[in-house]
CSV table of C-alpha atoms and ligand atoms in Angstrom, one decimal:
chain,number,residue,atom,x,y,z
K,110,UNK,CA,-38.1,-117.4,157.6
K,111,UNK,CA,-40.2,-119.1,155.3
K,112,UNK,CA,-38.9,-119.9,151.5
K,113,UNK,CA,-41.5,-120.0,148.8
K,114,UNK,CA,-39.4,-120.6,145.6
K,115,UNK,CA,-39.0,-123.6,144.3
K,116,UNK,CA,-36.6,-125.6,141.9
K,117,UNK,CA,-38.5,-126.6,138.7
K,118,UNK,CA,-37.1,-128.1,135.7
K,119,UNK,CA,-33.9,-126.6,136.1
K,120,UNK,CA,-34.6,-123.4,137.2
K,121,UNK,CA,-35.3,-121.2,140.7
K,122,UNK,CA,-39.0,-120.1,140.2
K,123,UNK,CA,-39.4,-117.3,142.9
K,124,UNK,CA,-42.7,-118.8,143.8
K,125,UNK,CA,-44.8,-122.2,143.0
K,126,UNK,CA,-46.9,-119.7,141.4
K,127,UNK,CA,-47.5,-119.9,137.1
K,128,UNK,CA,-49.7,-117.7,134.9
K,129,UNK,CA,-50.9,-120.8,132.1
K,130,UNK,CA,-51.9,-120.8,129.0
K,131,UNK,CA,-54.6,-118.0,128.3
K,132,UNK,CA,-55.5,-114.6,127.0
K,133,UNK,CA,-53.0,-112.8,130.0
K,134,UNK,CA,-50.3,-114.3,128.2
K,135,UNK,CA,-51.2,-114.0,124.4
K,136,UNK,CA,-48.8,-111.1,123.5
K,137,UNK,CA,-45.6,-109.4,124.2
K,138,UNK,CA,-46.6,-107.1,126.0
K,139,UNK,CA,-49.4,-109.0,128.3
K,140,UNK,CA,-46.3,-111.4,129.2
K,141,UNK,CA,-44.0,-107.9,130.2
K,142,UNK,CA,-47.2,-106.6,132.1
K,143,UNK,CA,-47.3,-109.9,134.0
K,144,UNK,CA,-43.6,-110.5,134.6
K,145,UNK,CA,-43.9,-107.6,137.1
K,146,UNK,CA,-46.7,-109.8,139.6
K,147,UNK,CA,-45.1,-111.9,142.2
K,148,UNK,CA,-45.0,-115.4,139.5
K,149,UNK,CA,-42.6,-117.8,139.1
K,150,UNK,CA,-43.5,-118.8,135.8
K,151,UNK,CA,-45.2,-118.2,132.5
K,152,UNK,CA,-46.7,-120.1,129.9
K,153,UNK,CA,-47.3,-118.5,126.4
K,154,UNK,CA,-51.1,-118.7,125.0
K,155,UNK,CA,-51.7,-122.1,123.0
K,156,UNK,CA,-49.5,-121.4,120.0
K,157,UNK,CA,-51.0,-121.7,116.3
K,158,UNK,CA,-49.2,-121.8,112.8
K,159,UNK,CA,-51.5,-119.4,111.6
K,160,UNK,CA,-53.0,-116.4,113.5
K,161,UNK,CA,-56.3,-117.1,114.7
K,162,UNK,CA,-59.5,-115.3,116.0
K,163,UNK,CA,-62.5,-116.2,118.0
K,164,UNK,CA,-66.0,-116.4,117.5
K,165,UNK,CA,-67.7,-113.0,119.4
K,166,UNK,CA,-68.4,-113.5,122.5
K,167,UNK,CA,-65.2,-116.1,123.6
K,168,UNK,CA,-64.9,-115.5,127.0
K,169,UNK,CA,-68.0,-115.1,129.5
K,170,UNK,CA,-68.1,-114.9,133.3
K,171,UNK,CA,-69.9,-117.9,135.2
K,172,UNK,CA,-70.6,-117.0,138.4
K,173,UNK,CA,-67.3,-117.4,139.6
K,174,UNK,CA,-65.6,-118.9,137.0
K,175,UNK,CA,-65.8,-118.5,133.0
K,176,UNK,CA,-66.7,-120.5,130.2
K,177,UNK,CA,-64.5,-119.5,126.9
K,178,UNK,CA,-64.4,-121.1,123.4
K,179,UNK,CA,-61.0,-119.3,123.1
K,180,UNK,CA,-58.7,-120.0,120.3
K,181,UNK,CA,-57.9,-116.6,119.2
K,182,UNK,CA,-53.8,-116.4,118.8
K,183,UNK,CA,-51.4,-114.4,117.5
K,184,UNK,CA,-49.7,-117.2,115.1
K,185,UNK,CA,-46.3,-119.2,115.0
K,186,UNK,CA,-44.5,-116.2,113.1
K,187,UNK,CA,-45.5,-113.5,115.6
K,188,UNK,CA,-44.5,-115.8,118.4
K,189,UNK,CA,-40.9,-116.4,117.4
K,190,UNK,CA,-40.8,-112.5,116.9
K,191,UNK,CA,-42.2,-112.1,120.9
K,192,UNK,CA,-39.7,-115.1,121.8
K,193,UNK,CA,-36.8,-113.6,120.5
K,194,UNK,CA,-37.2,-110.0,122.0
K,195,UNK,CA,-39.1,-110.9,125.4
K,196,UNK,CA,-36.9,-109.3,128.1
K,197,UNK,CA,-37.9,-110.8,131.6
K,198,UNK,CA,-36.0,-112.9,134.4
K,199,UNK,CA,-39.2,-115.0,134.6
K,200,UNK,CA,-38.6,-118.3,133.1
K,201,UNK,CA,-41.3,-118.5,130.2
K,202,UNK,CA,-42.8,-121.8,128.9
K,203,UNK,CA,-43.7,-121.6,125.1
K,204,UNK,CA,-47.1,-124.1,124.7
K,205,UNK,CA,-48.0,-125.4,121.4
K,206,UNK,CA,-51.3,-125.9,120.6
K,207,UNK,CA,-50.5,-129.4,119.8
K,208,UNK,CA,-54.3,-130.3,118.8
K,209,UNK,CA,-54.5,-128.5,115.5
K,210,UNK,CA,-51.1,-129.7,114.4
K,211,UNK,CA,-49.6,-132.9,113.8
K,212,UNK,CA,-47.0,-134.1,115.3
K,213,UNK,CA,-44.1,-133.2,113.1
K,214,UNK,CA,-45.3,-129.9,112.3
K,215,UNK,CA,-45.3,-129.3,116.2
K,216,UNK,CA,-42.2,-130.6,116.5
K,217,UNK,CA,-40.7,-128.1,113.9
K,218,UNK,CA,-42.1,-125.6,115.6
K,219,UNK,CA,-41.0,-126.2,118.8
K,220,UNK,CA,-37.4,-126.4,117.1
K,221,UNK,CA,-38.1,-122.8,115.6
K,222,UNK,CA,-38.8,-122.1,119.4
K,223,UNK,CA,-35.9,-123.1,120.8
K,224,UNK,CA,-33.7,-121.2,118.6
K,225,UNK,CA,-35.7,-118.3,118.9
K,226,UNK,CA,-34.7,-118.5,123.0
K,227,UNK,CA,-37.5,-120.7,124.2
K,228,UNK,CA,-36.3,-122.3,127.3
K,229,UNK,CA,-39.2,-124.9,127.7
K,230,UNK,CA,-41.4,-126.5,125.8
K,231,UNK,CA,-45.0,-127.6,126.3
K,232,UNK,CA,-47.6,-129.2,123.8
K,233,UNK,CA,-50.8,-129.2,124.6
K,234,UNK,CA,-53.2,-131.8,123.5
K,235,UNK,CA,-56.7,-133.5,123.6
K,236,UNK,CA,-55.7,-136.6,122.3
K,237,UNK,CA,-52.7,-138.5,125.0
K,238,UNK,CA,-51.3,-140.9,121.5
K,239,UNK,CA,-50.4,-137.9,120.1
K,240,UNK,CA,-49.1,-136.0,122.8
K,241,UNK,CA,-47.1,-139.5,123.0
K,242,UNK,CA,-45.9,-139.3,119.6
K,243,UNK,CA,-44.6,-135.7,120.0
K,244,UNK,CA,-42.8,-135.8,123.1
K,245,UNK,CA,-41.3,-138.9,121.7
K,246,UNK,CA,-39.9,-137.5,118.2
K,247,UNK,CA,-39.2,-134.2,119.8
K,248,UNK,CA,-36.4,-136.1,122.2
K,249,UNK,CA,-34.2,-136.6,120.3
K,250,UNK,CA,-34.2,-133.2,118.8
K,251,UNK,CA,-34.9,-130.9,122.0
K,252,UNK,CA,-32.7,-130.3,125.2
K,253,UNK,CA,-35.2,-127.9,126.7
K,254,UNK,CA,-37.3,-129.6,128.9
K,255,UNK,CA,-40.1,-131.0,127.3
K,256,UNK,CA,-43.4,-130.3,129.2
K,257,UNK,CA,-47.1,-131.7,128.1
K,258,UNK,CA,-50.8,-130.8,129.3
K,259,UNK,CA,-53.2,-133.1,129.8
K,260,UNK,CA,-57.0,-132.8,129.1
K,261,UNK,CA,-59.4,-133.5,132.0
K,262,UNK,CA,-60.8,-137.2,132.7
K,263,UNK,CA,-58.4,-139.1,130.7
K,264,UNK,CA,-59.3,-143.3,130.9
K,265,UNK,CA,-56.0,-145.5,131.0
K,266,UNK,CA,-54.6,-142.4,133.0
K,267,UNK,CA,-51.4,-144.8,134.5
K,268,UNK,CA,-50.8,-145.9,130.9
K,269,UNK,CA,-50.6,-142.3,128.8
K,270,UNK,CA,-48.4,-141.2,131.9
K,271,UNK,CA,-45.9,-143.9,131.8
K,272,UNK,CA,-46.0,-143.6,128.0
K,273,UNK,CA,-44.8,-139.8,128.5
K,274,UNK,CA,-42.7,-140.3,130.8
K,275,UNK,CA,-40.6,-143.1,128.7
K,276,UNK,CA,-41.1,-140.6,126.0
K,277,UNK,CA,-39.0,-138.2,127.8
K,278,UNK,CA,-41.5,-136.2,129.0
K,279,UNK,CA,-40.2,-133.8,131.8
K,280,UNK,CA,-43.2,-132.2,133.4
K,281,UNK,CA,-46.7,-132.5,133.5
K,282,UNK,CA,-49.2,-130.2,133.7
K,283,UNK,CA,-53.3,-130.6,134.2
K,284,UNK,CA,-55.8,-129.6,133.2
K,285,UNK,CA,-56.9,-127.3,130.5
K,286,UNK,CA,-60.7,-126.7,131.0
K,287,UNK,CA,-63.5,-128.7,131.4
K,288,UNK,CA,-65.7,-129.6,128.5
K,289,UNK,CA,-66.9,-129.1,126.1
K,290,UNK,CA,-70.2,-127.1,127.8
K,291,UNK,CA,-73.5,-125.5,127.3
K,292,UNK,CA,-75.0,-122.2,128.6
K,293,UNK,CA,-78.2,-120.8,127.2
K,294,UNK,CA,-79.4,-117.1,127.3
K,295,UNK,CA,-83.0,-117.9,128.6
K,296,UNK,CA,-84.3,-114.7,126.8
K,297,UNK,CA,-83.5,-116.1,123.3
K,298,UNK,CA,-83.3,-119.4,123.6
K,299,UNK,CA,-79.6,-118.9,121.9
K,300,UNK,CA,-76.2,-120.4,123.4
K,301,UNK,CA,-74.3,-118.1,125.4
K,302,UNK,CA,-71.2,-118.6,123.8
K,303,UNK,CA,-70.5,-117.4,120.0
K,304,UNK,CA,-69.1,-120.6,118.8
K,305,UNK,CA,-71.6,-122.2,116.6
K,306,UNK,CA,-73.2,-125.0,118.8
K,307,UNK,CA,-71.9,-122.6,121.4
K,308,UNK,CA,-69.5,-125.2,122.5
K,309,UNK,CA,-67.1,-123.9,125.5
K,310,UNK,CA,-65.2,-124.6,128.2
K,311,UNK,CA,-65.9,-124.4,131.8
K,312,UNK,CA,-62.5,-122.8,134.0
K,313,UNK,CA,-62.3,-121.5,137.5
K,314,UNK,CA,-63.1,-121.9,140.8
K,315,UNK,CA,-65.8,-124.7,140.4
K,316,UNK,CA,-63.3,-126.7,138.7
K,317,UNK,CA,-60.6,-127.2,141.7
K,318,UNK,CA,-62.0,-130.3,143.2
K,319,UNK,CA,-61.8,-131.8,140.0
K,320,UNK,CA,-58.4,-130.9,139.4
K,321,UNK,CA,-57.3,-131.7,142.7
K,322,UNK,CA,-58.6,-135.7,142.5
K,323,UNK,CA,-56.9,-135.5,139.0
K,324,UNK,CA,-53.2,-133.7,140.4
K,325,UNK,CA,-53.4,-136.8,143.3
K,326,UNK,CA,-53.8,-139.2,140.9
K,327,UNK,CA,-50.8,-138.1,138.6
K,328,UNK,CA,-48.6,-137.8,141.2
K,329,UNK,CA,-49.1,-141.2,142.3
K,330,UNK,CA,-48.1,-142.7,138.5
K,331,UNK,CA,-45.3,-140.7,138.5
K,332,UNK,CA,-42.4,-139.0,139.6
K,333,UNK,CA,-41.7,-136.1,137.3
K,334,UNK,CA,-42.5,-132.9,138.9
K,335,UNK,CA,-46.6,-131.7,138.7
K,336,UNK,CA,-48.4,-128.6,137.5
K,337,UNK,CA,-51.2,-128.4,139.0
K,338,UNK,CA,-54.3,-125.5,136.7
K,339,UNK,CA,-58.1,-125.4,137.1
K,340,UNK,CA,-59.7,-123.7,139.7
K,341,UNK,CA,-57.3,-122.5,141.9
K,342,UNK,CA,-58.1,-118.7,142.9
K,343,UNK,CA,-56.1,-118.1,146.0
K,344,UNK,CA,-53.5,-119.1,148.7
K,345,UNK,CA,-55.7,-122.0,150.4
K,346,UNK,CA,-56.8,-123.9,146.8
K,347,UNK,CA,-52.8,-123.0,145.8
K,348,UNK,CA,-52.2,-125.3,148.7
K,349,UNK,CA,-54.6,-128.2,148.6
K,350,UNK,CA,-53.3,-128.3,145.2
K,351,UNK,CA,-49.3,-128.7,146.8
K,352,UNK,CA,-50.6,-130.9,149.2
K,353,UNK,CA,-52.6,-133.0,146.4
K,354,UNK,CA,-48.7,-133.6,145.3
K,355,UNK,CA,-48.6,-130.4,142.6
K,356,UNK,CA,-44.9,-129.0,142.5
K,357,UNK,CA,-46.1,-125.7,141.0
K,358,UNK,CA,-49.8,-123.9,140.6
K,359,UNK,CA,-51.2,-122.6,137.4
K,360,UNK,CA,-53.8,-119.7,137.4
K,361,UNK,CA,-55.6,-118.6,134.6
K,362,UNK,CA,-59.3,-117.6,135.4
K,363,UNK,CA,-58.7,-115.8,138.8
K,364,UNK,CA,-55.8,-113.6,137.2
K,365,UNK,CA,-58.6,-112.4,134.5
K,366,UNK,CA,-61.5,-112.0,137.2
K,367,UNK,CA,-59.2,-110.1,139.5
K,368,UNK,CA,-56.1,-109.0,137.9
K,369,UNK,CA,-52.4,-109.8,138.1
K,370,UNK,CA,-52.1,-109.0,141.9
K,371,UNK,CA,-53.8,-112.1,142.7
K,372,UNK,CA,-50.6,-113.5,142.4
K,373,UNK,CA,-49.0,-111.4,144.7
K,374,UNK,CA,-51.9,-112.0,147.5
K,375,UNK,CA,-51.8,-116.2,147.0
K,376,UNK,CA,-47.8,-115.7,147.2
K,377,UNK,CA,-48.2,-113.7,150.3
K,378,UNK,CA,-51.3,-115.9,151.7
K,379,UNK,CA,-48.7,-119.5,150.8
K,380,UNK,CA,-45.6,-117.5,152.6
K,381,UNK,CA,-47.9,-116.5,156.0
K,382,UNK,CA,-49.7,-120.4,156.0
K,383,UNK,CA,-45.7,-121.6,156.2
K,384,UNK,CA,-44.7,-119.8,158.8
K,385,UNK,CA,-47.8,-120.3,160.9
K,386,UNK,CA,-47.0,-124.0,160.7
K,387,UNK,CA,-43.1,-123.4,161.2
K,388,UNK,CA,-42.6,-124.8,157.8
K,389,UNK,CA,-39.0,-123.8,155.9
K,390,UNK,CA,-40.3,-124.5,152.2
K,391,UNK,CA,-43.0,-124.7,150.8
K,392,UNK,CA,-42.5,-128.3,149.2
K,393,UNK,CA,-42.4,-129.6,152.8
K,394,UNK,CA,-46.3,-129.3,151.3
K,395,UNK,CA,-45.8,-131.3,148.6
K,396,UNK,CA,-47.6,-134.7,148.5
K,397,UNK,CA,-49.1,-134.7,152.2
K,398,UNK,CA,-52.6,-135.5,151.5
K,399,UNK,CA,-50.9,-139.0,149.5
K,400,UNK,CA,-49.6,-139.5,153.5
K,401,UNK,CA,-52.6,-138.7,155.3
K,402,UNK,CA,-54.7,-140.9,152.8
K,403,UNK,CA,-52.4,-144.2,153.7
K,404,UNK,CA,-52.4,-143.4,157.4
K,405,UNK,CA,-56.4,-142.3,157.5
K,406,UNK,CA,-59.2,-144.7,159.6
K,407,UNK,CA,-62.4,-144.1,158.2
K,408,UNK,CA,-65.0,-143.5,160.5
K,409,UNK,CA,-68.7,-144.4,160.5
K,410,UNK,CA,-72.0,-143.7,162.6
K,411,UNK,CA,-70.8,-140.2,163.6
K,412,UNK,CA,-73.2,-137.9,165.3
K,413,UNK,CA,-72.8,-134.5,165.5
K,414,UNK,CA,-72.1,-132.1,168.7
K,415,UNK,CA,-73.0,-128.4,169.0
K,416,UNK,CA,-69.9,-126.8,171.2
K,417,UNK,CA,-72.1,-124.0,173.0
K,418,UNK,CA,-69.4,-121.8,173.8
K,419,UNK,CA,-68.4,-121.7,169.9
K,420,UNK,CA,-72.2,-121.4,168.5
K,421,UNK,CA,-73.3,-117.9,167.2
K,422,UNK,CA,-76.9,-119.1,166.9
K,423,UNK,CA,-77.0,-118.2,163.3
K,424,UNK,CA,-79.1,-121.3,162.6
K,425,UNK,CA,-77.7,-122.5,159.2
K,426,UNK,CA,-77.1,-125.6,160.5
K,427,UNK,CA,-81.0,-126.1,161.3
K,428,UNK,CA,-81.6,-125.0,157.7
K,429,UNK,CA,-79.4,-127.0,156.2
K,430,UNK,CA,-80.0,-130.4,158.2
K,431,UNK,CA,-82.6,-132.6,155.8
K,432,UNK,CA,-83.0,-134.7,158.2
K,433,UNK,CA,-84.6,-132.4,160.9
K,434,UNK,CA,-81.5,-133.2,163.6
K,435,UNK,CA,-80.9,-129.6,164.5
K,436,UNK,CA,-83.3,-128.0,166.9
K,437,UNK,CA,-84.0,-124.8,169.3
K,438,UNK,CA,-84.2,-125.6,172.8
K,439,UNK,CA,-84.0,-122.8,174.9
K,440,UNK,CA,-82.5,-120.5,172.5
K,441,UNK,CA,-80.2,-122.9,171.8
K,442,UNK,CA,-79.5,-125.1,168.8
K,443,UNK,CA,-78.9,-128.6,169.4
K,444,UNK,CA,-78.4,-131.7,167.9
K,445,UNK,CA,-81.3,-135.0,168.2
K,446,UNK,CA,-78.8,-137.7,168.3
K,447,UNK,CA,-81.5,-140.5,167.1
K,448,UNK,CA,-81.5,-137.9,164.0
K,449,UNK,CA,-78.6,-137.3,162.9
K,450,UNK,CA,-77.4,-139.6,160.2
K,451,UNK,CA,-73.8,-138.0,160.2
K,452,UNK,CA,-74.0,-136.9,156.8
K,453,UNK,CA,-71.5,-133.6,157.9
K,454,UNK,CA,-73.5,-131.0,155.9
K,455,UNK,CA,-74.4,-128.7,158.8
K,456,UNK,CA,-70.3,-128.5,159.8
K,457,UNK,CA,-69.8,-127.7,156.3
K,458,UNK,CA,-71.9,-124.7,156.8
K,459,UNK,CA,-70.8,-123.4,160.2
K,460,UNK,CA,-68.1,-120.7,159.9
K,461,UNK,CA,-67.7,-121.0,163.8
K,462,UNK,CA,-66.1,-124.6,163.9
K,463,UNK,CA,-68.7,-124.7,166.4
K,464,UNK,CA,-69.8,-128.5,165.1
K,465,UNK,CA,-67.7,-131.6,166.0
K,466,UNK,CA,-68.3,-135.1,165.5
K,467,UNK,CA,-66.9,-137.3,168.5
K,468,UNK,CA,-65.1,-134.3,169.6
K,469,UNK,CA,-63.7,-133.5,166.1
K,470,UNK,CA,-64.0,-130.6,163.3
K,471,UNK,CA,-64.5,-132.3,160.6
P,283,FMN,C1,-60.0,-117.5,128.2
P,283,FMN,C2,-59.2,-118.7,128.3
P,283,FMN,C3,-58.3,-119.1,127.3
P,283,FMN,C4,-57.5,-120.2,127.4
P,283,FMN,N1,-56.6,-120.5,126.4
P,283,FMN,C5,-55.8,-121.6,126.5
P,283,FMN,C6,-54.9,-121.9,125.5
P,283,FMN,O1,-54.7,-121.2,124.5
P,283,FMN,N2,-54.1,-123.0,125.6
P,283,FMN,C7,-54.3,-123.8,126.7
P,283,FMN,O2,-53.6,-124.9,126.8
P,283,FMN,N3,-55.1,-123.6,127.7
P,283,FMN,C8,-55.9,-122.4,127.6
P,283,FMN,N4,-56.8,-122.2,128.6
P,283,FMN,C9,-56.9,-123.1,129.8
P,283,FMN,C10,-56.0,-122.6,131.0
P,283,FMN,O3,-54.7,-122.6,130.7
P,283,FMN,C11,-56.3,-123.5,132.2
P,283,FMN,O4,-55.8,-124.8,131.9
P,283,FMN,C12,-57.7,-123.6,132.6
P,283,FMN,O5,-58.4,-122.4,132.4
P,283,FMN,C13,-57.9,-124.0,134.1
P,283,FMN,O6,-57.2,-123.1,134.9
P,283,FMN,P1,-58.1,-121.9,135.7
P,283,FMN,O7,-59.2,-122.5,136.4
P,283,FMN,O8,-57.0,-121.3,136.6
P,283,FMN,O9,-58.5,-120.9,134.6
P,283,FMN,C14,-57.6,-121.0,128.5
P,283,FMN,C15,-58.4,-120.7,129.6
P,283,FMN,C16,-59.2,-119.5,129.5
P,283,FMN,C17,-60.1,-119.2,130.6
């Protein structure tokens, strides 16, 4: 039998699985609605001093991901209320919207937390000096673990992380969403978004590649555990994300595209993938693409191979191949060796597996 929970920070999360910082989790009663979905953990909206509201429209979807220019909360006051009577066995992470504050007043707030029955702290910041600076005056003052969030594309990446981490950081998490971005309604001309440039930021499904480079990368600075958020929307993205060396999974877009039983299918879909592969946990994930990286040969010169028995003859390979490789020949598509520049586009395409290169799926 396969075991999806994991140890994090102290704590048995029944699954790798975390609802992040977002509108799903910006009130009591959101955060009660979602403790009832198969996830191991939750993190609180970005918390504010003051209560805060958005500029109409925040939240638009993009295809299949969102852009939001989201900073509507409930404020610091309301929060310690919803700390102190939250009743749920899922751990809960309380994130401070570290940007807008500095970092004594975070500090103090995250004190104010902790009282109130916050078990972790994050802070959640643009700027990695700051986020520095807080984790190291909060230290002294906090036993709670001490979690951060990192915006995307950070320079000096190995730096701010061993900076945290001899801070006293205990956990990191990455990344909020990319930005900031444009959209424009062709019909006026205007921005999409009701932010006043129309500024946003760009979540969801397009994102995951770009997280997952990002998750590999911190995971090879350092050794506190990972949270990998952005773009992951069900079981197999949960796991690239594992594999890319994240100890848990954040989900934040999917959740409001699909609902809370998204959860419940990745859980299910990262439970079946274990057992298919005879796995007992689910860190046994954890970190393999890091392996597989070291021990990789790259290959050149490749050509491609059409396995006949495997081919549908849907022909989206010859649509796809720019440089006219794929051909009919008797009802069948084949590949022109003297073509094919081995680019792997067409195998990206076929659903069948039905193109190898020197006997390989690629
Ligand atoms: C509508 C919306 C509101 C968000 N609000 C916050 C926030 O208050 N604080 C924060 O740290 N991240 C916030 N995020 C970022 C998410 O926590 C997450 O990092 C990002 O969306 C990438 O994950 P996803 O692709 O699963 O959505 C928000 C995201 C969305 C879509």
């Amino acid at each position: 039998m396969s075991n999806i929970s994991i140890d994090f920070l102290g704590f048995t999360l029944k699954n790798p699985l975390m609802l992040t910082e977002g509108p799903l989790s910006g009130s009591l009663e959101l955060i009660e609605k979602a403790s009832k979905f198969e996830i191991g953990m939750i993190f609180t909206k970005g918390i504010r001093l003051e209560s805060t509201e958005s500029p109409v429209p925040y939240i638009r979807k993009y295809e299949r991901s969102l852009i939001n220019a989201d900073w509507s909360d409930i404020g610091f006051q309301e929060w310690l209320r919803t700390i102190n009577s939250l009743q749920t066995d899922i751990p809960i992470v309380t994130s401070i919207a570290k940007n807008y504050l500095n970092p004594d007043t975070a500090v103090e707030m995250a004190v104010e937390l902790v009282k109130a029955g916050s078990k972790t702290i994050s802070f959640v910041d643009y700027d990695p000096i700051q986020l520095v600076d807080t984790v190291k005056k909060a230290r002294p003052l906090i036993k709670a673990p001490l979690m951060v969030k990192l915006p995307p594309f950070l320079p000096n990446l190995e730096d701010v992380l061993k900076s945290l981490v001899s801070a006293g950081v205990d956990a990191i998490a990455a990344m909020d969403s990319i930005g900031p971005v444009l959209s424009i309604d062709i019909k006026t001309g205007e921005p999409i978004m009701g932010s006043k440039d129309g500024s946003a930021y760009l979540s969801g499904k397009y994102i995951l590649p770009v997280t997952l480079k990002y998750i590999y990368e911190i995971s090879r600075f350092v050794d506190v555990p990972v949270v990998g958020v952005g773009g992951v929307t069900d079981y197999k993205s949960a796991i690239q994300m594992i594999m890319a060396g994240a100890t848990g999974v954040g989900m934040v877009t999917a959740p409001i595209l699909e609902g809370f039983d998204v959860f419940n299918k990745t859980a299910s879909g990262i439970k079946e993938y274990l057992e298919e592969k005879g796995l007992e946990k689910v860190g046994e994930l954890r970190g393999i693409t890091h392996r597989k990286v070291r021990e990789r040969n790259i290959s050149t010169n490749l050509k491609a191979e059409i396995n006949q028995a495997k081919c549908t003859s849907c022909g989206l390979c010859e649509k796809i191949c720019y440089s006219k490789a794929v051909i009919i020949e008797d009802e069948k598509y084949r590949i022109i060796k003297e073509k094919c520049v081995g680019c792997g586009l067409c195998a990206s395409v076929c659903s069948f597996d039905s193109i190898t290169f020197n006997g390989r799926i690629i």
